[in-house]
PDB file of C-alpha atoms in Angstrom:
ATOM      1  CA  MET A   1      10.248 -59.147 -48.720  1.00 44.00           C
ATOM      2  CA  ILE A   2      12.046 -58.114 -45.566  1.00 44.00           C
ATOM      3  CA  GLY A   3       9.899 -57.956 -42.445  1.00 44.00           C
ATOM      4  CA  THR A   4       7.469 -60.704 -43.475  1.00 56.00           C
ATOM      5  CA  GLU A   5       6.258 -63.126 -40.839  1.00 64.00           C
ATOM      6  CA  LEU A   6       7.928 -65.986 -42.680  1.00 72.00           C
ATOM      7  CA  LEU A   7      11.392 -64.423 -42.591  1.00 75.00           C
ATOM      8  CA  TRP A   8      11.400 -63.444 -38.935  1.00 74.00           C
ATOM      9  CA  SER A   9       9.891 -66.700 -37.723  1.00 78.00           C
ATOM     10  CA  ALA A  10      12.652 -68.700 -39.444  1.00 84.00           C
ATOM     11  CA  SER A  11      15.362 -70.343 -37.366  1.00 84.00           C
ATOM     12  CA  VAL A  12      19.020 -69.382 -37.673  1.00 87.00           C
ATOM     13  CA  GLU A  13      19.627 -72.545 -39.686  1.00 89.00           C
ATOM     14  CA  GLU A  14      16.732 -71.728 -42.031  1.00 90.00           C
ATOM     15  CA  LEU A  15      17.975 -68.158 -42.472  1.00 90.00           C
ATOM     16  CA  SER A  16      21.371 -69.549 -43.430  1.00 91.00           C
ATOM     17  CA  LYS A  17      19.838 -71.847 -46.032  1.00 91.00           C
ATOM     18  CA  GLY A  18      17.439 -69.203 -47.339  1.00 91.00           C
ATOM     19  CA  TYR A  19      14.294 -71.276 -47.288  1.00 92.00           C
ATOM     20  CA  VAL A  20      11.810 -73.011 -45.008  1.00 90.00           C
ATOM     21  CA  LEU A  21       9.694 -76.118 -45.404  1.00 90.00           C
ATOM     22  CA  ASP A  22       5.956 -75.586 -45.059  1.00 87.00           C
ATOM     23  CA  LYS A  23       5.013 -79.029 -43.797  1.00 83.00           C
ATOM     24  CA  GLU A  24       1.291 -78.476 -44.267  1.00 82.00           C
ATOM     25  CA  LYS A  25       1.667 -77.682 -47.967  1.00 85.00           C
ATOM     26  CA  ASP A  26       4.818 -79.769 -48.575  1.00 90.00           C
ATOM     27  CA  GLU A  27       6.509 -76.724 -50.102  1.00 92.00           C
ATOM     28  CA  PHE A  28      10.007 -75.290 -49.788  1.00 93.00           C
ATOM     29  CA  ILE A  29       9.582 -71.491 -49.658  1.00 92.00           C
ATOM     30  CA  CYS A  30      12.270 -68.909 -50.422  1.00 92.00           C
ATOM     31  CA  LEU A  31      12.694 -66.481 -47.522  1.00 90.00           C
ATOM     32  CA  VAL A  32      13.759 -63.669 -49.831  1.00 88.00           C
ATOM     33  CA  CYS A  33      11.103 -63.614 -52.553  1.00 88.00           C
ATOM     34  CA  GLY A  34       8.510 -66.174 -51.496  1.00 87.00           C
ATOM     35  CA  GLU A  35       8.935 -68.424 -54.529  1.00 90.00           C
ATOM     36  CA  TYR A  36       8.084 -72.009 -53.661  1.00 91.00           C
ATOM     37  CA  PHE A  37       9.018 -75.484 -54.823  1.00 94.00           C
ATOM     38  CA  GLU A  38       6.642 -78.347 -54.133  1.00 93.00           C
ATOM     39  CA  ASP A  39       8.182 -81.389 -52.501  1.00 91.00           C
ATOM     40  CA  GLY A  40       7.948 -84.430 -54.762  1.00 90.00           C
ATOM     41  CA  VAL A  41       8.042 -82.380 -57.962  1.00 93.00           C
ATOM     42  CA  ILE A  42      11.107 -82.412 -60.241  1.00 94.00           C
ATOM     43  CA  TYR A  43      12.330 -79.037 -61.540  1.00 93.00           C
ATOM     44  CA  PRO A  44      14.687 -78.219 -64.427  1.00 90.00           C
ATOM     45  CA  SER A  45      17.985 -76.648 -63.347  1.00 89.00           C
ATOM     46  CA  THR A  46      18.472 -73.001 -64.316  1.00 80.00           C
ATOM     47  CA  LEU A  47      22.194 -73.662 -64.791  1.00 82.00           C
ATOM     48  CA  ASN A  48      22.719 -76.808 -66.799  1.00 79.00           C
ATOM     49  CA  GLY A  49      19.331 -78.190 -67.775  1.00 77.00           C
ATOM     50  CA  ILE A  50      19.457 -81.260 -65.534  1.00 91.00           C
ATOM     51  CA  TYR A  51      16.475 -82.007 -63.303  1.00 93.00           C
ATOM     52  CA  LEU A  52      16.483 -81.445 -59.556  1.00 93.00           C
ATOM     53  CA  GLU A  53      14.367 -82.455 -56.602  1.00 94.00           C
ATOM     54  CA  ALA A  54      12.538 -79.570 -54.918  1.00 94.00           C
ATOM     55  CA  LYS A  55      15.054 -79.182 -52.059  1.00 92.00           C
ATOM     56  CA  LYS A  56      18.009 -78.928 -54.423  1.00 93.00           C
ATOM     57  CA  ALA A  57      16.031 -76.708 -56.789  1.00 93.00           C
ATOM     58  CA  ILE A  58      15.289 -74.109 -54.112  1.00 93.00           C
ATOM     59  CA  SER A  59      18.912 -74.159 -52.926  1.00 93.00           C
ATOM     60  CA  GLN A  60      19.972 -73.401 -56.476  1.00 92.00           C
ATOM     61  CA  HIS A  61      17.276 -70.717 -56.720  1.00 92.00           C
ATOM     62  CA  VAL A  62      18.654 -68.927 -53.635  1.00 91.00           C
ATOM     63  CA  GLU A  63      22.186 -68.980 -55.040  1.00 89.00           C
ATOM     64  CA  VAL A  64      21.218 -67.868 -58.548  1.00 89.00           C
ATOM     65  CA  ALA A  65      18.417 -65.400 -57.871  1.00 89.00           C
ATOM     66  CA  HIS A  66      19.783 -63.858 -54.672  1.00 87.00           C
ATOM     67  CA  GLN A  67      23.578 -64.338 -54.911  1.00 83.00           C
ATOM     68  CA  SER A  68      23.588 -66.524 -51.771  1.00 85.00           C
ATOM     69  CA  MET A  69      22.031 -65.838 -48.374  1.00 90.00           C
ATOM     70  CA  PHE A  70      25.353 -64.507 -47.109  1.00 91.00           C
ATOM     71  CA  SER A  71      25.200 -61.678 -49.655  1.00 88.00           C
ATOM     72  CA  TYR A  72      21.513 -61.081 -49.062  1.00 88.00           C
ATOM     73  CA  LEU A  73      21.731 -60.935 -45.273  1.00 90.00           C
ATOM     74  CA  LEU A  74      24.893 -58.846 -45.371  1.00 91.00           C
ATOM     75  CA  GLY A  75      23.089 -56.359 -47.603  1.00 88.00           C
ATOM     76  CA  LEU A  76      20.255 -55.780 -45.141  1.00 87.00           C
ATOM     77  CA  ASP A  77      19.893 -52.441 -43.392  1.00 86.00           C
ATOM     78  CA  LYS A  78      21.833 -51.854 -40.168  1.00 86.00           C
ATOM     79  CA  ARG A  79      18.614 -51.935 -38.135  1.00 81.00           C
ATOM     80  CA  TYR A  80      18.357 -55.637 -39.019  1.00 83.00           C
ATOM     81  CA  THR A  81      22.040 -56.656 -38.917  1.00 86.00           C
ATOM     82  CA  GLY A  82      23.469 -54.290 -36.324  1.00 87.00           C
ATOM     83  CA  LEU A  83      26.539 -54.028 -38.555  1.00 90.00           C
ATOM     84  CA  SER A  84      28.290 -50.839 -39.643  1.00 90.00           C
ATOM     85  CA  ASP A  85      29.267 -50.319 -43.282  1.00 91.00           C
ATOM     86  CA  ILE A  86      32.927 -51.010 -42.524  1.00 92.00           C
ATOM     87  CA  GLN A  87      32.029 -54.231 -40.687  1.00 92.00           C
ATOM     88  CA  LYS A  88      29.972 -55.372 -43.668  1.00 92.00           C
ATOM     89  CA  GLU A  89      32.842 -54.638 -46.028  1.00 92.00           C
ATOM     90  CA  ILE A  90      35.307 -56.525 -43.833  1.00 93.00           C
ATOM     91  CA  LEU A  91      32.978 -59.525 -43.581  1.00 93.00           C
ATOM     92  CA  HIS A  92      32.664 -59.491 -47.360  1.00 92.00           C
ATOM     93  CA  HIS A  93      36.468 -59.725 -47.615  1.00 92.00           C
ATOM     94  CA  PHE A  94      36.587 -62.430 -44.949  1.00 92.00           C
ATOM     95  CA  ALA A  95      34.193 -64.475 -47.087  1.00 90.00           C
ATOM     96  CA  GLN A  96      36.664 -64.213 -49.965  1.00 91.00           C
ATOM     97  CA  ASP A  97      39.374 -65.585 -47.676  1.00 91.00           C
ATOM     98  CA  PHE A  98      41.628 -62.532 -47.890  1.00 91.00           C
ATOM     99  CA  SER A  99      44.298 -62.165 -45.209  1.00 92.00           C
ATOM    100  CA  ASP A 100      44.274 -59.290 -42.729  1.00 92.00           C
ATOM    101  CA  LYS A 101      47.144 -57.712 -44.641  1.00 92.00           C
ATOM    102  CA  GLU A 102      45.314 -57.959 -47.963  1.00 93.00           C
ATOM    103  CA  ILE A 103      42.134 -56.487 -46.491  1.00 93.00           C
ATOM    104  CA  ALA A 104      44.109 -53.650 -44.919  1.00 93.00           C
ATOM    105  CA  GLN A 105      45.612 -52.833 -48.314  1.00 92.00           C
ATOM    106  CA  LYS A 106      42.199 -52.793 -49.948  1.00 89.00           C
ATOM    107  CA  LEU A 107      40.662 -50.584 -47.249  1.00 90.00           C
ATOM    108  CA  GLY A 108      43.663 -48.350 -46.714  1.00 88.00           C
ATOM    109  CA  GLY A 109      44.247 -49.330 -43.090  1.00 85.00           C
ATOM    110  CA  SER A 110      46.644 -51.454 -41.079  1.00 92.00           C
ATOM    111  CA  PRO A 111      46.557 -55.223 -40.417  1.00 91.00           C
ATOM    112  CA  SER A 112      46.244 -54.540 -36.678  1.00 93.00           C
ATOM    113  CA  THR A 113      43.051 -52.574 -37.312  1.00 92.00           C
ATOM    114  CA  ILE A 114      41.606 -55.487 -39.291  1.00 92.00           C
ATOM    115  CA  ARG A 115      42.584 -57.907 -36.513  1.00 92.00           C
ATOM    116  CA  ASN A 116      40.777 -55.673 -34.044  1.00 92.00           C
ATOM    117  CA  HIS A 117      37.651 -55.730 -36.223  1.00 91.00           C
ATOM    118  CA  ARG A 118      37.918 -59.524 -36.459  1.00 90.00           C
ATOM    119  CA  PHE A 119      38.075 -59.763 -32.669  1.00 91.00           C
ATOM    120  CA  LYS A 120      35.059 -57.475 -32.210  1.00 90.00           C
ATOM    121  CA  LEU A 121      33.021 -59.460 -34.736  1.00 92.00           C
ATOM    122  CA  LYS A 122      33.844 -62.679 -32.892  1.00 89.00           C
ATOM    123  CA  GLU A 123      32.693 -61.051 -29.665  1.00 89.00           C
ATOM    124  CA  LYS A 124      29.500 -59.976 -31.412  1.00 88.00           C
ATOM    125  CA  GLU A 125      28.935 -63.594 -32.445  1.00 89.00           C
ATOM    126  CA  LYS A 126      29.339 -64.754 -28.833  1.00 87.00           C
ATOM    127  CA  HIS A 127      26.880 -62.134 -27.601  1.00 85.00           C
ATOM    128  CA  ALA A 128      24.359 -63.165 -30.250  1.00 85.00           C
ATOM    129  CA  LYS A 129      24.606 -66.833 -29.220  1.00 84.00           C
ATOM    130  CA  VAL A 130      24.089 -66.009 -25.557  1.00 81.00           C
ATOM    131  CA  PHE A 131      21.153 -63.723 -26.335  1.00 81.00           C
ATOM    132  CA  LEU A 132      19.484 -66.372 -28.518  1.00 81.00           C
ATOM    133  CA  ALA A 133      19.888 -68.891 -25.702  1.00 79.00           C
ATOM    134  CA  ILE A 134      18.347 -66.454 -23.202  1.00 77.00           C
ATOM    135  CA  MET A 135      15.345 -65.832 -25.466  1.00 74.00           C
ATOM    136  CA  LYS A 136      14.946 -69.573 -26.045  1.00 74.00           C
ATOM    137  CA  LEU A 137      14.853 -70.153 -22.309  1.00 71.00           C
ATOM    138  CA  LEU A 138      12.250 -67.431 -21.926  1.00 70.00           C
ATOM    139  CA  GLU A 139      10.151 -69.067 -24.623  1.00 66.00           C
ATOM    140  CA  GLN A 140      10.390 -72.440 -22.932  1.00 64.00           C
ATOM    141  CA  GLY A 141       9.463 -70.983 -19.562  1.00 61.00           C
ATOM    142  CA  LYS A 142      12.686 -72.179 -17.901  1.00 54.00           C
ATOM    143  CA  VAL A 143      13.476 -68.846 -16.236  1.00 50.00           C
ATOM    144  CA  LYS A 144      11.928 -69.355 -12.815  1.00 52.00           C
ATOM    145  CA  ASP A 145      12.808 -66.183 -10.932  1.00 52.00           C
ATOM    146  CA  GLN A 146      10.141 -64.216 -12.797  1.00 54.00           C
ATOM    147  CA  GLU A 147       7.020 -65.194 -14.688  1.00 55.00           C
ATOM    148  CA  PHE A 148       7.377 -63.937 -18.258  1.00 49.00           C
ATOM    149  CA  VAL A 149       4.650 -63.373 -20.799  1.00 55.00           C
ATOM    150  CA  SER A 150       4.850 -65.869 -23.670  1.00 56.00           C
ATOM    151  CA  PHE A 151       4.445 -64.579 -27.218  1.00 57.00           C
ATOM    152  CA  HIS A 152       3.145 -66.018 -30.465  1.00 54.00           C
ATOM    153  CA  LYS A 153       5.307 -67.945 -32.922  1.00 51.00           C
ATOM    154  CA  GLY A 154       4.894 -65.180 -35.495  1.00 52.00           C
ATOM    155  CA  ALA A 155       6.734 -62.687 -33.300  1.00 52.00           C
ATOM    156  CA  LYS A 156       9.204 -60.714 -35.410  1.00 51.00           C
ATOM    157  CA  MET A 157      12.708 -59.546 -34.564  1.00 51.00           C
ATOM    158  CA  VAL A 158      12.489 -61.003 -31.057  1.00 50.00           C
ATOM    159  CA  ASP A 159      14.678 -58.976 -28.712  1.00 53.00           C
ATOM    160  CA  GLU A 160      14.598 -57.449 -25.233  1.00 56.00           C
ATOM    161  CA  ARG A 161      11.184 -55.904 -25.962  1.00 58.00           C
ATOM    162  CA  TYR A 162       9.703 -59.376 -25.585  1.00 60.00           C
ATOM    163  CA  ALA A 163      11.113 -59.911 -22.086  1.00 67.00           C
ATOM    164  CA  ILE A 164       7.893 -58.833 -20.384  1.00 74.00           C
ATOM    165  CA  THR A 165       6.853 -59.928 -16.900  1.00 78.00           C
ATOM    166  CA  GLU A 166       3.255 -60.521 -15.892  1.00 82.00           C
ATOM    167  CA  GLU A 167       3.573 -57.563 -13.537  1.00 83.00           C
ATOM    168  CA  GLU A 168       4.588 -55.272 -16.418  1.00 86.00           C
ATOM    169  CA  ARG A 169       1.759 -56.587 -18.560  1.00 87.00           C
ATOM    170  CA  THR A 170      -0.867 -55.943 -15.883  1.00 91.00           C
ATOM    171  CA  LYS A 171       0.392 -52.416 -15.308  1.00 92.00           C
ATOM    172  CA  VAL A 172       0.342 -51.535 -19.010  1.00 92.00           C
ATOM    173  CA  LEU A 173      -3.134 -52.971 -19.591  1.00 95.00           C
ATOM    174  CA  THR A 174      -4.497 -51.074 -16.585  1.00 94.00           C
ATOM    175  CA  THR A 175      -2.975 -47.850 -17.951  1.00 95.00           C
ATOM    176  CA  TYR A 176      -4.281 -48.153 -21.515  1.00 95.00           C
ATOM    177  CA  PHE A 177      -7.596 -49.935 -20.934  1.00 95.00           C
ATOM    178  CA  LYS A 178      -9.049 -47.665 -18.266  1.00 93.00           C
ATOM    179  CA  PHE A 179     -12.456 -49.406 -18.376  1.00 93.00           C
ATOM    180  CA  GLY A 180     -11.063 -52.915 -18.357  1.00 93.00           C
ATOM    181  CA  VAL A 181      -9.464 -55.062 -21.065  1.00 93.00           C
ATOM    182  CA  ASP A 182     -12.841 -55.734 -22.695  1.00 93.00           C
ATOM    183  CA  GLY A 183     -13.472 -52.011 -23.096  1.00 95.00           C
ATOM    184  CA  PRO A 184     -12.043 -49.421 -25.497  1.00 95.00           C
ATOM    185  CA  LEU A 185      -8.388 -48.477 -25.711  1.00 96.00           C
ATOM    186  CA  ASP A 186      -7.722 -45.062 -24.178  1.00 93.00           C
ATOM    187  CA  THR A 187      -4.658 -44.258 -26.322  1.00 94.00           C
ATOM    188  CA  PHE A 188      -2.299 -46.342 -28.419  1.00 95.00           C
ATOM    189  CA  PRO A 189       1.178 -46.501 -26.837  1.00 93.00           C
ATOM    190  CA  SER A 190       4.260 -45.206 -28.635  1.00 89.00           C
ATOM    191  CA  LYS A 191       6.803 -47.411 -26.864  1.00 87.00           C
ATOM    192  CA  GLU A 192       7.470 -50.751 -28.543  1.00 84.00           C
ATOM    193  CA  LYS A 193       7.128 -52.985 -25.488  1.00 84.00           C
ATOM    194  CA  ARG A 194       3.797 -51.422 -24.548  1.00 90.00           C
ATOM    195  CA  LYS A 195       2.549 -51.812 -28.124  1.00 91.00           C
ATOM    196  CA  LEU A 196       3.293 -55.539 -27.957  1.00 88.00           C
ATOM    197  CA  ILE A 197       1.355 -55.929 -24.716  1.00 90.00           C
ATOM    198  CA  VAL A 198      -1.655 -53.991 -26.004  1.00 94.00           C
ATOM    199  CA  LEU A 199      -1.728 -55.770 -29.365  1.00 93.00           C
ATOM    200  CA  GLN A 200      -1.521 -59.176 -27.716  1.00 90.00           C
ATOM    201  CA  GLN A 201      -4.531 -58.267 -25.584  1.00 93.00           C
ATOM    202  CA  ILE A 202      -6.506 -56.979 -28.579  1.00 96.00           C
ATOM    203  CA  LEU A 203      -5.857 -60.261 -30.382  1.00 93.00           C
ATOM    204  CA  LYS A 204      -8.004 -62.054 -27.792  1.00 93.00           C
ATOM    205  CA  ARG A 205     -11.079 -60.518 -29.426  1.00 95.00           C
ATOM    206  CA  PHE A 206     -10.553 -62.725 -32.477  1.00 95.00           C
ATOM    207  CA  ASP A 207     -11.172 -66.423 -33.059  1.00 94.00           C
ATOM    208  CA  VAL A 208      -7.893 -68.170 -33.926  1.00 90.00           C
ATOM    209  CA  THR A 209      -9.753 -70.811 -35.946  1.00 92.00           C
ATOM    210  CA  LYS A 210     -11.624 -68.328 -38.140  1.00 94.00           C
ATOM    211  CA  LYS A 211     -10.734 -66.615 -41.432  1.00 95.00           C
ATOM    212  CA  TYR A 212     -11.801 -62.952 -41.576  1.00 96.00           C
ATOM    213  CA  THR A 213     -12.498 -60.434 -44.289  1.00 96.00           C
ATOM    214  CA  GLU A 214     -10.918 -56.993 -43.940  1.00 95.00           C
ATOM    215  CA  LYS A 215     -14.333 -55.536 -43.061  1.00 96.00           C
ATOM    216  CA  GLU A 216     -14.789 -58.079 -40.273  1.00 96.00           C
ATOM    217  CA  ILE A 217     -11.342 -57.222 -38.899  1.00 96.00           C
ATOM    218  CA  ASN A 218     -12.195 -53.526 -39.032  1.00 96.00           C
ATOM    219  CA  ASP A 219     -15.534 -54.046 -37.300  1.00 97.00           C
ATOM    220  CA  VAL A 220     -13.812 -55.720 -34.344  1.00 96.00           C
ATOM    221  CA  LEU A 221     -11.029 -53.143 -34.137  1.00 97.00           C
ATOM    222  CA  LYS A 222     -13.475 -50.220 -34.278  1.00 96.00           C
ATOM    223  CA  THR A 223     -14.793 -51.365 -30.885  1.00 95.00           C
ATOM    224  CA  VAL A 224     -11.261 -51.047 -29.524  1.00 96.00           C
ATOM    225  CA  PHE A 225      -9.939 -47.776 -30.932  1.00 96.00           C
ATOM    226  CA  HIS A 226     -10.981 -45.066 -33.383  1.00 95.00           C
ATOM    227  CA  ASP A 227      -7.807 -45.492 -35.447  1.00 96.00           C
ATOM    228  CA  TYR A 228      -8.567 -49.096 -36.348  1.00 96.00           C
ATOM    229  CA  VAL A 229      -6.370 -48.898 -39.465  1.00 95.00           C
ATOM    230  CA  THR A 230      -3.274 -48.360 -37.297  1.00 95.00           C
ATOM    231  CA  LEU A 231      -4.218 -51.306 -35.093  1.00 96.00           C
ATOM    232  CA  ARG A 232      -4.694 -53.555 -38.127  1.00 95.00           C
ATOM    233  CA  ARG A 233      -1.356 -52.480 -39.594  1.00 93.00           C
ATOM    234  CA  TYR A 234       0.538 -53.181 -36.383  1.00 92.00           C
ATOM    235  CA  LEU A 235      -1.150 -56.560 -35.896  1.00 93.00           C
ATOM    236  CA  ILE A 236       0.250 -57.516 -39.297  1.00 91.00           C
ATOM    237  CA  GLU A 237       3.686 -55.900 -38.807  1.00 87.00           C
ATOM    238  CA  TYR A 238       4.284 -57.558 -35.445  1.00 86.00           C
ATOM    239  CA  GLY A 239       3.234 -60.974 -36.686  1.00 86.00           C
ATOM    240  CA  PHE A 240       0.049 -61.352 -34.642  1.00 89.00           C
ATOM    241  CA  MET A 241      -2.002 -61.612 -37.809  1.00 91.00           C
ATOM    242  CA  ASP A 242      -1.439 -62.348 -41.477  1.00 91.00           C
ATOM    243  CA  ARG A 243      -3.365 -61.956 -44.727  1.00 92.00           C
ATOM    244  CA  ASN A 244      -3.245 -63.220 -48.273  1.00 91.00           C
ATOM    245  CA  ARG A 245      -1.693 -61.163 -51.042  1.00 86.00           C
ATOM    246  CA  ASP A 246      -4.857 -59.406 -52.212  1.00 88.00           C
ATOM    247  CA  GLY A 247      -5.935 -58.589 -48.619  1.00 88.00           C
ATOM    248  CA  SER A 248      -9.233 -60.407 -48.948  1.00 91.00           C
ATOM    249  CA  THR A 249      -8.610 -62.876 -46.119  1.00 94.00           C
ATOM    250  CA  TYR A 250      -7.048 -62.406 -42.681  1.00 95.00           C
ATOM    251  CA  TRP A 251      -6.196 -64.949 -39.980  1.00 93.00           C
ATOM    252  CA  ILE A 252      -4.585 -65.104 -36.544  1.00 91.00           C
ATOM    253  CA  LEU A 253      -1.053 -66.453 -36.189  1.00 84.00           C
ATOM    254  CA  THR A 254      -0.688 -68.680 -33.162  1.00 69.00           C
TER     255      THR A 254
END
């Protein structure tokens, strides 16, 4: 399901393949539906009945069940891809190896318009590469002109909201925890960057080595803010915390 911690913590290479390897469980896990294939187990092919190792079996699963990761990712909402409908359609035609002239005929435009779209998409690719490199440097602490706050590995949809300096963090915490960071939250911020700062601070009230019940999570969050349900929901959504499917067990993502 889109927005899960697993999907947004995957690398670009893993997103392209459509699966990740959980080294602790020795399982290949589909990023789209969560189906898993245990390493070392042989699985029957869904296409021709031959038997496949787990890695090949999950690759086939992605292609058969989800029409390839290219199709899946291209079909995501604009808020995840940043692509307009026309850009998605053009990329779909690019994947089929149509010429600019052929695409123009299909879309009712001119080849020069398609060439312009191709150029803009290439520029978009360059920007994405540079931005990923910038965020990687932030993560590694190699940007020395400012001290940036480091975030958890479960952070989702990492973008400019995560470029937070220690000075910004201190200011936000002082504003929203008027009686100190160990006291109650005055109000819950509406701006995304401030939410991240506040949620990261709240997470310090939990033991990263412990598994919690929902009641135990609620009991801790009630000491922070009256709307503890909202806090719990955002801790999950932003990848600070995760839970099992039936919601009986919660844990901190580090």
